[in-house]
Amino acid sequence: MAPLDVPAVSPAELLGADMARSEVEGFPEVSEVDVIRHFTRLSTWNYGVDTGLYPLGSCTMKYNARINEVVARLEGLASEHPYTPQTLAQGCLRILHETALCLQEITGMDAVSLQPAAGAQGELTGILMIRALLAGRGDPRKYILIPDSAHGTNPASVTISGYEVRPLKSNEQGCIDIVDLACAMDSEVAGLMLTNPNTLGIFETEISRITNIVHARGGLVYMDGANMNALVGVARPGDFGIDVMHLNLHKTFSTPHGGGGPGSGPVAVKEILEPYLPSPVVEKSADGRFQLNYDRPRSIGRVRAFLGNFGMAVRALAYILANGPEGLRQTTEDAVLAANYVRSRLRDSYELPYDQPCMHECVFSDRRQAEKGVRTMDIAKRLIDYGFHPYTTAFPLIVPGALMIEPTESASKRELDAFIDALEAIAQEVEEDPQFVLKAPYTTRVSRLDEVAAARKPILRWKPRSPANGS
Ligand SMILES: Cc1ncc(COP(=O)(O)O)c(C=O)c1O
């Protein structure tokens, strides 16, 4: 470590003795240029949607247009304090109100809350509203039906809400079996929670019959709408009988996700559930002014501080207005076209367990490659050598050894062709030399990590180098 050329200040002097922690053993002392080089170097090791195709199924890694960021950084939006009096925050309240109205129109629902901070929190919020409604009727019920093609967060949300999951098996087309549903939907069942399109990328073609069966027996239907990028501008859940749903702004509406920013999982409801929405709600009064209404006795309460992740609403509204109705529909059509192009071109190389047109994503299985000892994770590792981010591996669980590919509308045909060529070449490599594929990747800085240890025992903290442990 180079000698300090500025006065040394201890944490206690800097922060006050009561704030300084004894286990902190000093800070790294490096020059500005070293810091810049360190972080710039790290940034070049990363792969993001701005570097290339990111076909991670179920994640909708579409391009986040820069106009969203420009708008979100406007002074007055970026720097507005959440405690600003309502009279001085009319513009921000209007943005929230208009975002909710747009989402209402897109989903065909009657009211929207932007409070939930992620898709899974939207799920929890929606199921708690169902619970509050049924409890108010004196008919609380015990179970929620969930098909085996649902997203993994669905059973978790149901369980946290105090319900028990009653699973439904999918039929050979990858859809809900109507006969099974009719048998399972009894007076103990509060409702059905389905992901549509489901995690196979398949639209529930019998959706109106499904919602009718549930309603006829006093239940409600929750739709996990995280895959709405397959429906926006084409079909509205409110029109096919959905009572409550959530959206993932960080998927469908091009706000950043992962490390790039907080999420947002608005919930949309039919009128019957409106009184239960999280409080407060943004309202527009007759004189055109916006206000927060806290006087909502049947509300399930707050689910998030302030009004949710405001910056995400700004970005989503920018995306919606920049595209307009025609653009949003075009986006959906392009996403579905891209997924079907991948599906039809790769079906000779990889097994397609549910062989029918898909929506926004397609799911193959590694069955043919597994005969040579190569599994979906090995193929994904080799794909990195071809310059692509891997697809989602081993999910959904109803497809053993799944390769789940979601190209999104952002991929050009040229990029899709290069991706398909890479996967075809890997299938050929598996035929000729499976051992070679099993040792991939060859072009990365690190090869196969211990992924469990990396997830469970991450070392995220800087520690001073000590001669004793040599670290
Ligand atoms: C279908 C589906 N449901 C729910 C979620 C959960 O959303 P979040 O990760 O924002 O909690 C996701 C996330 O990708 C999803 O794809």
mmCIF file of C-alpha atoms and ligand atoms in Angstrom, residues 57-60 117-123 150-154 195-199 224-227 246 248 250-251 257 263-265 361 395, ligand 1:
data_model
loop_
_atom_site.group_PDB
_atom_site.id
_atom_site.type_symbol
_atom_site.label_atom_id
_atom_site.label_comp_id
_atom_site.label_asym_id
_atom_site.label_seq_id
_atom_site.Cartn_x
_atom_site.Cartn_y
_atom_site.Cartn_z
ATOM 1 C CA GLY A 57 -36.532 -16.853 -20.506
ATOM 2 C CA SER A 58 -39.094 -15.506 -18.041
ATOM 3 C CA CYS A 59 -37.021 -12.351 -17.500
ATOM 4 C CA THR A 60 -37.907 -10.260 -20.598
ATOM 5 C CA ALA A 117 -42.069 -2.848 -5.507
ATOM 6 C CA ALA A 118 -41.773 -6.106 -7.492
ATOM 7 C CA GLY A 119 -43.825 -8.731 -9.268
ATOM 8 C CA ALA A 120 -43.820 -11.039 -6.264
ATOM 9 C CA GLN A 121 -44.973 -8.208 -3.994
ATOM 10 C CA GLY A 122 -47.781 -7.499 -6.460
ATOM 11 C CA GLU A 123 -48.801 -11.155 -6.153
ATOM 12 C CA ALA A 150 -47.016 -21.275 -12.860
ATOM 13 C CA HIS A 151 -44.063 -19.094 -11.958
ATOM 14 C CA GLY A 152 -42.256 -20.143 -8.750
ATOM 15 C CA THR A 153 -43.167 -16.982 -6.875
ATOM 16 C CA ASN A 154 -46.900 -17.841 -7.130
ATOM 17 C CA THR A 195 -49.604 -17.331 -15.083
ATOM 18 C CA ASN A 196 -50.809 -16.410 -18.566
ATOM 19 C CA PRO A 197 -49.057 -16.916 -20.917
ATOM 20 C CA ASN A 198 -47.682 -19.619 -18.663
ATOM 21 C CA THR A 199 -44.030 -20.476 -18.092
ATOM 22 C CA ASP A 224 -49.727 -13.375 -12.898
ATOM 23 C CA GLY A 225 -49.338 -10.766 -15.632
ATOM 24 C CA ALA A 226 -45.546 -10.641 -15.600
ATOM 25 C CA ASN A 227 -45.685 -12.025 -19.149
ATOM 26 C CA HIS A 246 -49.989 -7.741 -11.429
ATOM 27 C CA ASN A 248 -43.847 -6.264 -13.954
ATOM 28 C CA HIS A 250 -39.270 -3.998 -15.174
ATOM 29 C CA LYS A 251 -40.186 -6.621 -17.749
ATOM 30 C CA HIS A 257 -34.190 -4.730 -13.526
ATOM 31 C CA GLY A 263 -38.532 -3.169 -9.721
ATOM 32 C CA SER A 264 -42.190 -2.294 -9.786
ATOM 33 C CA GLY A 265 -45.154 -4.666 -9.695
ATOM 34 C CA GLU A 361 -40.820 -17.447 -25.187
ATOM 35 C CA PHE A 395 -36.896 -23.879 -15.610
HETATM 36 C C1 LIG B 1 -44.131 -14.975 -14.597
HETATM 37 C C2 LIG B 1 -43.456 -14.246 -13.461
HETATM 38 N N1 LIG B 1 -44.117 -14.045 -12.308
HETATM 39 C C3 LIG B 1 -43.562 -13.394 -11.284
HETATM 40 C C4 LIG B 1 -42.278 -12.918 -11.340
HETATM 41 C C5 LIG B 1 -41.690 -12.255 -10.125
HETATM 42 O O1 LIG B 1 -41.372 -10.928 -10.352
HETATM 43 P P1 LIG B 1 -40.263 -10.180 -9.455
HETATM 44 O O2 LIG B 1 -38.965 -10.833 -9.757
HETATM 45 O O3 LIG B 1 -40.330 -8.759 -9.879
HETATM 46 O O4 LIG B 1 -40.659 -10.360 -8.026
HETATM 47 C C6 LIG B 1 -41.535 -13.099 -12.514
HETATM 48 C C7 LIG B 1 -40.153 -12.611 -12.622
HETATM 49 O O5 LIG B 1 -39.519 -12.652 -13.619
HETATM 50 C C8 LIG B 1 -42.144 -13.783 -13.600
HETATM 51 O O6 LIG B 1 -41.478 -14.012 -14.740
#
